[in-house]
Amino acid sequence: MKEIITYEELRKITSQTWLSVNDIMKITSTSKRAAYKIKNSIKEDLLKKGYYIPNALLPTREVLEYLKIKDSK
């Protein structure tokens, strides 16, 4: 059964500068495989734009934009 996170958990995760696949899994309530697909898609877009991205992490802002989640900061 997929776990749905609370607003406070979402806020705590999105307050970080970088997100991991595990963070993406929590935000989207998806499997690791689906989270990796999301990560790879975002990373590919950023690399095409000329950004350097560490292997295991993605910028939080880019993940939220991809998922169409409004950042209330």
Short mmCIF file of C-alpha atoms in Angstrom, two decimals:
data_model
loop_
_atom_site.label_atom_id
_atom_site.label_comp_id
_atom_site.label_asym_id
_atom_site.label_seq_id
_atom_site.Cartn_x
_atom_site.Cartn_y
_atom_site.Cartn_z
CA MET A 1 0.00 0.00 0.00
CA LYS A 2 1.32 3.41 -0.94
CA GLU A 3 1.89 5.87 1.82
CA ILE A 4 0.53 9.39 1.49
CA ILE A 5 2.61 12.06 3.19
CA THR A 6 1.26 14.93 5.25
CA TYR A 7 1.63 18.61 4.45
CA GLU A 8 4.29 18.94 7.17
CA GLU A 9 6.30 16.07 5.70
CA LEU A 10 6.03 17.60 2.23
CA ARG A 11 7.13 20.95 3.59
CA LYS A 12 10.12 19.38 5.36
CA ILE A 13 11.20 17.54 2.19
CA THR A 14 10.78 20.55 -0.08
CA SER A 15 12.72 22.83 2.28
CA GLN A 16 15.90 21.01 1.22
CA THR A 17 18.08 22.36 -1.58
CA TRP A 18 18.52 18.94 -3.23
CA LEU A 19 16.20 15.93 -3.47
CA SER A 20 17.02 12.24 -3.80
CA VAL A 21 15.06 9.45 -5.45
CA ASN A 22 13.69 8.51 -2.01
CA ASP A 23 12.38 12.06 -1.59
CA ILE A 24 10.72 11.89 -5.01
CA MET A 25 9.16 8.56 -4.04
CA LYS A 26 7.67 10.13 -0.90
CA ILE A 27 6.35 13.23 -2.70
CA THR A 28 4.77 11.30 -5.56
CA SER A 29 3.78 8.13 -3.65
CA THR A 30 5.27 6.03 -6.43
CA SER A 31 7.65 3.11 -6.75
CA LYS A 32 11.41 3.47 -6.92
CA ARG A 33 11.30 2.67 -10.63
CA ALA A 34 8.80 5.47 -11.31
CA ALA A 35 10.84 7.89 -9.18
CA TYR A 36 13.96 7.04 -11.21
CA LYS A 37 12.05 7.74 -14.44
CA ILE A 38 11.09 11.17 -13.09
CA LYS A 39 14.65 11.82 -11.91
CA ASN A 40 16.16 10.80 -15.23
CA SER A 41 13.72 12.93 -17.20
CA ILE A 42 14.49 16.03 -15.10
CA LYS A 43 18.23 15.35 -15.18
CA GLU A 44 18.21 14.90 -18.98
CA ASP A 45 16.42 18.24 -19.42
CA LEU A 46 18.90 20.02 -17.15
CA LEU A 47 21.91 18.48 -18.89
CA LYS A 48 20.55 19.65 -22.26
CA LYS A 49 20.39 23.17 -20.82
CA GLY A 50 24.06 22.90 -19.85
CA TYR A 51 23.74 22.38 -16.09
CA TYR A 52 25.96 20.02 -14.12
CA ILE A 53 23.90 17.75 -11.86
CA PRO A 54 25.34 15.37 -9.22
CA ASN A 55 24.46 11.71 -9.81
CA ALA A 56 22.13 11.09 -6.88
CA LEU A 57 20.48 14.49 -6.42
CA LEU A 58 18.26 17.00 -8.20
CA PRO A 59 17.49 20.64 -7.37
CA THR A 60 14.27 20.81 -5.39
CA ARG A 61 12.97 23.72 -7.48
CA GLU A 62 13.27 21.67 -10.68
CA VAL A 63 11.49 18.66 -9.18
CA LEU A 64 8.61 20.80 -7.91
CA GLU A 65 8.33 22.54 -11.28
CA TYR A 66 8.28 19.19 -13.12
CA LEU A 67 5.59 17.85 -10.78
CA LYS A 68 3.65 21.14 -10.99
CA ILE A 69 3.74 21.63 -7.24
CA LYS A 70 3.60 25.26 -6.18
CA ASP A 71 6.39 26.21 -3.80
CA SER A 72 4.94 28.42 -1.07
CA LYS A 73 8.29 29.82 0.14
#
